[in-house]
Tab-separated table of C-alpha atoms and ligand atoms in Angstrom:
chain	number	residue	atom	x	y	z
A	1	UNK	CA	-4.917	-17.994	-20.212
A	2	UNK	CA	-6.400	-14.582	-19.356
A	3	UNK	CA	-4.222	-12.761	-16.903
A	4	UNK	CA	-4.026	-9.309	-15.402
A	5	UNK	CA	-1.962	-7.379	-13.181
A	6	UNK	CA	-2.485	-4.710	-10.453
A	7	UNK	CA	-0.043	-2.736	-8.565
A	8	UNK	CA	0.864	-2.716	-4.371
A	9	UNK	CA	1.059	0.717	-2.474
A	10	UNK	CA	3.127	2.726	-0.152
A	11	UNK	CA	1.423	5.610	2.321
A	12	UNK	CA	3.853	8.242	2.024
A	13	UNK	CA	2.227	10.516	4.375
A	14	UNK	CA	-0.111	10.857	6.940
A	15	UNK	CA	-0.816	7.576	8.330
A	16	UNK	CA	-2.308	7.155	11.691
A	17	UNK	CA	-3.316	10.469	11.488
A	18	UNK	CA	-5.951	9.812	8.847
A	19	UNK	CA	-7.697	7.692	11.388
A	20	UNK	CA	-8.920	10.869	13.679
A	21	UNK	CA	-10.033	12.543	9.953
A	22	UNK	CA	-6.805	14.150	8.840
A	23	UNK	CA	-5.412	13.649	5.342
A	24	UNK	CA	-2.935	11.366	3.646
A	25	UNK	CA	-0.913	10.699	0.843
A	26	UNK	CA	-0.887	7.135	-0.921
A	27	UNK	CA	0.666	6.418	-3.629
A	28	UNK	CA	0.764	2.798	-6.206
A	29	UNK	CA	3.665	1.123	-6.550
A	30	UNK	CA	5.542	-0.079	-9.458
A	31	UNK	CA	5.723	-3.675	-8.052
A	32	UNK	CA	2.663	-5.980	-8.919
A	33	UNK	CA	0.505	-9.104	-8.241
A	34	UNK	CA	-0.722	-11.030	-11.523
A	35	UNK	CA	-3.349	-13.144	-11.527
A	36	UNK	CA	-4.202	-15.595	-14.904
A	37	UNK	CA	-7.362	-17.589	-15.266
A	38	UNK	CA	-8.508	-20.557	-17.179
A	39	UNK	CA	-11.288	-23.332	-17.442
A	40	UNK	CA	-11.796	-25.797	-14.709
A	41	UNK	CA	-14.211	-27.728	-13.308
A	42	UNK	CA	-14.136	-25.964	-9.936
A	43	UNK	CA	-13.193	-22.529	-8.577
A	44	UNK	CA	-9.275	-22.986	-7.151
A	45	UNK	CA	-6.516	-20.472	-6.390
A	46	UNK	CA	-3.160	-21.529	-6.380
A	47	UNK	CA	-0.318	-18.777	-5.173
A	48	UNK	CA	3.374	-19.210	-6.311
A	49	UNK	CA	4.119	-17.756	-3.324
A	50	UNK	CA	1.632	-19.442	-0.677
A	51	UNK	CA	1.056	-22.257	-2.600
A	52	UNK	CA	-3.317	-23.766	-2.731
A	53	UNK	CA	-5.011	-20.505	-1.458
A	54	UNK	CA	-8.849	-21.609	-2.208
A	55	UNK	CA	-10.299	-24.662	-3.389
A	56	UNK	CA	-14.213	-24.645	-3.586
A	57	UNK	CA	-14.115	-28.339	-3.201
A	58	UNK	CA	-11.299	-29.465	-1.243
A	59	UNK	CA	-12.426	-26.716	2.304
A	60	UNK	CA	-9.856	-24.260	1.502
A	61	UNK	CA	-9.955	-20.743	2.062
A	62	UNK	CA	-13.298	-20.676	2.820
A	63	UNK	CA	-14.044	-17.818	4.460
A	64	UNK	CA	-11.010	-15.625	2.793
A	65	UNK	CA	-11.492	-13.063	0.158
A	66	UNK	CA	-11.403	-15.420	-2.396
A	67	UNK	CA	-14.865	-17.006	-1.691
A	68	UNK	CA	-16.002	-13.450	-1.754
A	69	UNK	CA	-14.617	-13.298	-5.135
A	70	UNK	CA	-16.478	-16.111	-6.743
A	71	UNK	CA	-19.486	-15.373	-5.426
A	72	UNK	CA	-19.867	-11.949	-6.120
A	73	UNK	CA	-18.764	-12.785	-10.192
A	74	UNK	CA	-21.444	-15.338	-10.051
A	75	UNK	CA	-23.963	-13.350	-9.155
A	76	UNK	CA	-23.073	-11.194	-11.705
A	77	UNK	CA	-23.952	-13.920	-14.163
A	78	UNK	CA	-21.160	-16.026	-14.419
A	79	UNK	CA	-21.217	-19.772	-14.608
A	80	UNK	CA	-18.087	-20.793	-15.537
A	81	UNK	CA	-15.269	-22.249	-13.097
A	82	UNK	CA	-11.801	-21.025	-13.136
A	83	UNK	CA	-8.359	-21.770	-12.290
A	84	UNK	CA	-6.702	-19.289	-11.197
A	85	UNK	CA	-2.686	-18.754	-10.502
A	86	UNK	CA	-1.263	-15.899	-8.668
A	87	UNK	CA	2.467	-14.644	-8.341
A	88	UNK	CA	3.175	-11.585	-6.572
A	89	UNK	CA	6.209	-9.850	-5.938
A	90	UNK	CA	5.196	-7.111	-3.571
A	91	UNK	CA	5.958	-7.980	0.109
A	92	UNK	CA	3.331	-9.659	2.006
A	93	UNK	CA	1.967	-8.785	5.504
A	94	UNK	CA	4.170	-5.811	5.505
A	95	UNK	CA	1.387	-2.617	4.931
A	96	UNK	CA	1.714	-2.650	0.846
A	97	UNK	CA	-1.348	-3.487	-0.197
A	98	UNK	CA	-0.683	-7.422	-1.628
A	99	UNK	CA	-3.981	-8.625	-0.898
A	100	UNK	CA	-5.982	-5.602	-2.838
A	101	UNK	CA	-3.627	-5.948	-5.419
A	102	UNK	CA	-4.128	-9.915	-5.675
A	103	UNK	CA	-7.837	-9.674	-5.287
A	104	UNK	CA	-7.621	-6.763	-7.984
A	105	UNK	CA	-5.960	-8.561	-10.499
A	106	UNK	CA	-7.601	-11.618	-9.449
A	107	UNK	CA	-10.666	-9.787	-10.191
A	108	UNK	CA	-10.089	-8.335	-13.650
A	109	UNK	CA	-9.061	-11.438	-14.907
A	110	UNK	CA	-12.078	-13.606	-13.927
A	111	UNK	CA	-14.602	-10.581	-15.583
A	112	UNK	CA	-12.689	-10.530	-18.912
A	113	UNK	CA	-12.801	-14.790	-18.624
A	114	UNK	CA	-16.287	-14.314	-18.026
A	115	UNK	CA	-16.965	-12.105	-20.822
A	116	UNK	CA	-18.025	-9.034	-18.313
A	117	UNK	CA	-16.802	-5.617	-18.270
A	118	UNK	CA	-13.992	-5.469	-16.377
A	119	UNK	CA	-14.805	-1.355	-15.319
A	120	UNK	CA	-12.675	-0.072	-12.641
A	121	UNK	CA	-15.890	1.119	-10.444
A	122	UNK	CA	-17.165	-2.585	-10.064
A	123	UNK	CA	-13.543	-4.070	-9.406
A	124	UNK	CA	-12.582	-1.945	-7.055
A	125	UNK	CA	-15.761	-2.679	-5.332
A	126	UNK	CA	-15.496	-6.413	-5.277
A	127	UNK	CA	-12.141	-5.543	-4.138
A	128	UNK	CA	-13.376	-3.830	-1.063
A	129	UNK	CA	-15.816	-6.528	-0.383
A	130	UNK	CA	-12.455	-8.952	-0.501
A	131	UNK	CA	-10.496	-6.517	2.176
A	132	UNK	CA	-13.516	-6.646	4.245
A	133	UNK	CA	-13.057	-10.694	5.096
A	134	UNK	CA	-9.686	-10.004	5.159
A	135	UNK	CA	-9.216	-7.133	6.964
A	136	UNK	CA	-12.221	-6.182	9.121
A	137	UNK	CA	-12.946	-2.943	8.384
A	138	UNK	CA	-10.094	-1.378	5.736
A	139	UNK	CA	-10.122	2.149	4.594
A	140	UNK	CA	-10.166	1.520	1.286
A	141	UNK	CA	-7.010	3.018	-0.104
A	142	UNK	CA	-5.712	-0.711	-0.756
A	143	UNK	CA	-8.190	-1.517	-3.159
A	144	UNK	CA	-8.279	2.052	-4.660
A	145	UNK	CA	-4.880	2.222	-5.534
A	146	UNK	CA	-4.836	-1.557	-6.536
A	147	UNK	CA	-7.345	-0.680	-9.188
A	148	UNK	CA	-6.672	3.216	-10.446
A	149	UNK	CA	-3.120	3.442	-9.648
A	150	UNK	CA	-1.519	7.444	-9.153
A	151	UNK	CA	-1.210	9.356	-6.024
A	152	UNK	CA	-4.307	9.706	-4.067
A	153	UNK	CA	-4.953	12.273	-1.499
A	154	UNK	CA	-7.359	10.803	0.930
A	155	UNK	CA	-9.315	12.229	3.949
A	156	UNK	CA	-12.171	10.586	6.080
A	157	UNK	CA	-12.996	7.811	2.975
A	158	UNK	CA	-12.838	10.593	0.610
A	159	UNK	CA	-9.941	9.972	-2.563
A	160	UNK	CA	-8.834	12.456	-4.791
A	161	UNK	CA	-5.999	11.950	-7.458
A	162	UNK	CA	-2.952	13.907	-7.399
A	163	UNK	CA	-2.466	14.003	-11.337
A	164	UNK	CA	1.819	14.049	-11.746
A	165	UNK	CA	4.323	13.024	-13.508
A	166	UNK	CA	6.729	10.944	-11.058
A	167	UNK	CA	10.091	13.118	-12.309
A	168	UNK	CA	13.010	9.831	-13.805
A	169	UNK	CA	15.567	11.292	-11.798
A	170	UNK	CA	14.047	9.849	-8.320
A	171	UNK	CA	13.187	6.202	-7.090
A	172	UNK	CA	11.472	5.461	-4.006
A	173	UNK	CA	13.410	2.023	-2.112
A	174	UNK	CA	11.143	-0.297	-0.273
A	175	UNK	CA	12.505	-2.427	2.896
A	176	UNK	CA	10.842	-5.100	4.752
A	177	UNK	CA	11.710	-4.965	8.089
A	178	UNK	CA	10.243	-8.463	8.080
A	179	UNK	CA	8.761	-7.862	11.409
A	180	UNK	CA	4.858	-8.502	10.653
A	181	UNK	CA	2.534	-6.758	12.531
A	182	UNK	CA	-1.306	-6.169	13.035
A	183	UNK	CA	-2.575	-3.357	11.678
A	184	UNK	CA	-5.223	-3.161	14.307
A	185	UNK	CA	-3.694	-3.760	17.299
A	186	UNK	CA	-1.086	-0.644	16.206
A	187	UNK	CA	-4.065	1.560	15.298
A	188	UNK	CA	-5.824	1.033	18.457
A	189	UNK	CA	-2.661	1.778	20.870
A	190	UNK	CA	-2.121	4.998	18.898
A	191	UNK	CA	-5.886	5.500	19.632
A	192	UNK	CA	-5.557	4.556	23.342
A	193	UNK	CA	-2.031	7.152	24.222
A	194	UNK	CA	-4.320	9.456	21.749
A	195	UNK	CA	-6.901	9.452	24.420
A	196	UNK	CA	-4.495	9.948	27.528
A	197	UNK	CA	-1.849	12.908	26.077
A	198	UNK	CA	-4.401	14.437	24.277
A	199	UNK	CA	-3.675	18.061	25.160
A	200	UNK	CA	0.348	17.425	23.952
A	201	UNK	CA	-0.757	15.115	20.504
A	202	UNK	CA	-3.473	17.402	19.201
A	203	UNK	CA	-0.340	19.407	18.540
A	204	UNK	CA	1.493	16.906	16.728
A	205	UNK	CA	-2.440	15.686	14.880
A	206	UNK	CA	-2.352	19.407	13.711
A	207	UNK	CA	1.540	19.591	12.335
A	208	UNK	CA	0.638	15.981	10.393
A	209	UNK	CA	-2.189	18.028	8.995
A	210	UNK	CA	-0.340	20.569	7.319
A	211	UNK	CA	2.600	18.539	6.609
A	212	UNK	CA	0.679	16.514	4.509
A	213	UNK	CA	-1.012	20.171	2.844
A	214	UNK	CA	2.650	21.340	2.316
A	215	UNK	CA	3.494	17.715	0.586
A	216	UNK	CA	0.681	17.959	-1.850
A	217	UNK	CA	2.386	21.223	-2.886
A	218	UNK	CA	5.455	19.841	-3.249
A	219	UNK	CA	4.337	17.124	-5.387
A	220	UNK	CA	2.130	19.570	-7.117
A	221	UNK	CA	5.508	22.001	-7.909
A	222	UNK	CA	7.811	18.774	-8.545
A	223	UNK	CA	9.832	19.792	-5.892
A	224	UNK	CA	11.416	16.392	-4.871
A	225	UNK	CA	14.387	17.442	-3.690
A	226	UNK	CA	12.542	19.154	-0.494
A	227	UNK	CA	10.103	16.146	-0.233
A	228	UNK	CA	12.176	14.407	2.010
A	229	UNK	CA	12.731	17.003	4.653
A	230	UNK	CA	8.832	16.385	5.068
A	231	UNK	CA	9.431	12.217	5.074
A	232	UNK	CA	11.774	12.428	8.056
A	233	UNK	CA	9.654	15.119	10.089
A	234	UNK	CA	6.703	12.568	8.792
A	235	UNK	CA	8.789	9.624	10.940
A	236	UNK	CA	9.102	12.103	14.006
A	237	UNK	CA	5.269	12.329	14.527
A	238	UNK	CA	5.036	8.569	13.946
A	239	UNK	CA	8.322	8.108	16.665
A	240	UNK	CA	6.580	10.034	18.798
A	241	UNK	CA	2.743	8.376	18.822
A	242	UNK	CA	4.823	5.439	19.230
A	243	UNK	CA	4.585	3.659	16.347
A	244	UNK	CA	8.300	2.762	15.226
A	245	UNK	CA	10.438	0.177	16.530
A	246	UNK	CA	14.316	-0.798	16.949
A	247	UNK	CA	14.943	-2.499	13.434
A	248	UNK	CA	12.900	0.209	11.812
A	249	UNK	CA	15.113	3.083	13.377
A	250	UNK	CA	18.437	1.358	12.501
A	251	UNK	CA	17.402	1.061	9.125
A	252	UNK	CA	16.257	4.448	8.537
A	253	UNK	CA	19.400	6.031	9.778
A	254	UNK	CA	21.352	3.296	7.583
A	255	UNK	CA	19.366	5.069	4.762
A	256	UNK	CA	20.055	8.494	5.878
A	257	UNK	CA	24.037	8.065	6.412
A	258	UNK	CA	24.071	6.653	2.846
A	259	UNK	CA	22.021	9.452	0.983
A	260	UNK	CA	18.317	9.016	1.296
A	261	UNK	CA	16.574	12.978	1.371
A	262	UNK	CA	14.137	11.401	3.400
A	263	UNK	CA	13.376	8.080	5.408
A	264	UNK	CA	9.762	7.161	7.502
A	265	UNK	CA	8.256	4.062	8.149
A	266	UNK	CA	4.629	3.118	5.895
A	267	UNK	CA	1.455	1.776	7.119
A	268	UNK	CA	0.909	0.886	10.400
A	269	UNK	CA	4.436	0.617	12.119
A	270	UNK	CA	6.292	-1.466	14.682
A	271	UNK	CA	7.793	-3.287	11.591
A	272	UNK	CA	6.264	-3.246	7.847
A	273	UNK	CA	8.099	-1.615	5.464
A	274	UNK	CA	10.612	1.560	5.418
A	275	UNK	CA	10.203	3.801	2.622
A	276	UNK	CA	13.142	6.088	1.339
A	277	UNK	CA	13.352	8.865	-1.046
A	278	UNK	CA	16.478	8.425	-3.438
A	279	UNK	CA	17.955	10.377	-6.302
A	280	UNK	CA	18.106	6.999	-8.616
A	281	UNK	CA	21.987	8.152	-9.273
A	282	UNK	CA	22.305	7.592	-5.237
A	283	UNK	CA	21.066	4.355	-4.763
A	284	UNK	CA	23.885	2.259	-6.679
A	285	UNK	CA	25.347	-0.082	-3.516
A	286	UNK	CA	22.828	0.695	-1.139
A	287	UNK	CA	20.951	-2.044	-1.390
A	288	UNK	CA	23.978	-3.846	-0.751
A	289	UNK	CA	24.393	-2.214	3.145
A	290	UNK	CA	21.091	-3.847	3.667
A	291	UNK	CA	20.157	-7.136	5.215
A	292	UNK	CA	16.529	-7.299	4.650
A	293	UNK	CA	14.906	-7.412	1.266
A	294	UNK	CA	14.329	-4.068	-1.067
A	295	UNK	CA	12.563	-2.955	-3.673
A	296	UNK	CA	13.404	-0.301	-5.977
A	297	UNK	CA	10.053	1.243	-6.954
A	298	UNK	CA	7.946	4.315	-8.756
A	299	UNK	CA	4.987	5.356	-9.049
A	300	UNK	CA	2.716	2.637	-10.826
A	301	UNK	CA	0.226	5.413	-13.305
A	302	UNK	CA	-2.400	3.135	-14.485
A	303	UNK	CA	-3.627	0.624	-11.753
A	304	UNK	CA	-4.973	-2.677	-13.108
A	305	UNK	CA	-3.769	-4.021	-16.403
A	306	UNK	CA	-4.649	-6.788	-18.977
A	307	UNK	CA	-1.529	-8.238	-19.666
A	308	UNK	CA	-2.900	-11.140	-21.925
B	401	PMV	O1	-0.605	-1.228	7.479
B	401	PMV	P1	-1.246	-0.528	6.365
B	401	PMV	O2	-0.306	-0.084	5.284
B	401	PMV	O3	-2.479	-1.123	5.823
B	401	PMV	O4	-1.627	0.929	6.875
B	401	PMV	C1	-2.425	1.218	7.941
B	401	PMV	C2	-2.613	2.693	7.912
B	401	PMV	C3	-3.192	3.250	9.187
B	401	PMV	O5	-3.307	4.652	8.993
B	401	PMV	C4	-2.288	2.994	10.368
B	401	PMV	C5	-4.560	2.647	9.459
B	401	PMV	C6	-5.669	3.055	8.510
B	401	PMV	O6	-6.707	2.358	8.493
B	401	PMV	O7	-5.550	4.076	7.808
């Protein structure tokens, strides 16, 4: 079997904002979808985790980002039919990216079985065609940071890499709120009270701005310890366009009585995930206060791997 992996993603600054032009921070995640790939006598994708995603013969998943998949290979010049497996363990429906990084992995897989070259450029553009009959119209971070892994700092569909080391002392902790939520739906509400306060929230557009300017210096110096401070005044914008929610709140200040230098929701809000900024040598027991499921994560370097 031929089988590849690709990492999920958090947006630890900036989002919302970034859809009226202003920057963001997004950064891969060390927690990963792998996809493996072998002969068959028809195109099928089976997830561990959703079980018979796409079968070209059996009606399934026609439609989904799978079928864009297998065509687009094909016309690349591939004739062989694959079986493909899938098992994921970043959280799914929750804003990090488990699609891109499926379709990624799922991606770089099928080229090496197909004796093509598996260069980031044309995955992560198969990749976007994938988010686009998934998603409507993504920004294209998913798939970015799916395929390159890093830090990206992004602005109007423009990414540029933050080149770092992520310092061993620090650990970023993942929680799904479990509440699922449509990206869309959020964005366009934001859009709407956008619209209406204007005059008050072109103040708080403009302090995202250079909050997110002052993080990339931070990151730039190393200086983690003060990178919280900017993750909680990160969560007050995003409290105040509206975009967090009851569970999300409680578990934040959870976080924050128990040691977290910073707490803010990721993605779109109203549920997803909560991301918090941990010295590793504080997080022993936390995970314990919480209900919901966690991740302990860093910051995935290399984007999509072979791993056989
Ligand atoms: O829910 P996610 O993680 O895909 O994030 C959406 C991010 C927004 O800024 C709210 C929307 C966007 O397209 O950038």
């Amino acid at each position: 079997m031929i089988c590849s992996k690709a990492p999920g993603k958090i947006i630890l600054f900036g989002e919302h904002f970034v859809v009226k032009g202003l920057p963001g921070i997004g950064m891969a995640v060390s927690s990963y979808a792998k996809a493996c790939v072998e002969e068959s006598d028809k195109n099928t994708v089976l997830s561990k985790q959703l079980g018979l995603v796409y079968d070209e013969a059996g009606g399934v998943g026609f439609g989904s980002g799978f079928e864009v998949i297998f065509k687009l290979i094909a016309s690349m010049g591939c004739s062989k039919r694959a079986r493909a497996y899938i098992d994921s363990s970043i959280f799914m429906g929750s804003g990090m990216g488990s699609s891109a990084a499926s379709s990624v992995a799922l991606i770089h897989a099928l080229m090496r079985f197909c004796g093509l070259d598996p260069s980031k450029e044309v995955v992560s553009r198969i990749a976007f065609e994938a988010e686009k009959a998934v998603h409507g119209k993504p920004s294209g971070i998913d798939n970015t940071l799916a395929t390159y892994g890093g830090l990206l700092y992004y602005r109007s569909g423009v990414f540029e890499r933050i080149d770092i080391k992520w310092p061993e002392e620090y650990s970023l902790l993942v929680v799904n709120t479990g509440i699922h939520r449509e990206t869309g739906v959020v964005v366009k509400e934001v859009l709407d009270l956008y619209e209406r306060r204007r005059e008050v929230l072109e103040h708080i557009y403009r302090a995202a701005e250079e909050l997110v300017n002052q993080a990339l210096a931070m990151l730039r110096r190393g200086d983690f310890e003060n990178l919280g401070e900017l993750m909680n005044i990160n969560q007050g914008l995003l409290y105040t366009v509206n975009v967090s929610c009851p569970k999300c709140e409680e578990i934040i200040w959870l976080l924050r009585r128990n040691k977290a230098l910073g707490v803010k929701l990721s993605g779109a809000g109203r549920g997803g995930i909560i991301i918090a900024l941990y010295r590793k040598k504080d997080l022993e027991g936390v995970r314990q206060l919480l209900k919901e499921e966690s991740l302990v994560v860093s910051l995935d370097e290399q984007g999509v791997l072979s791993i056989s």
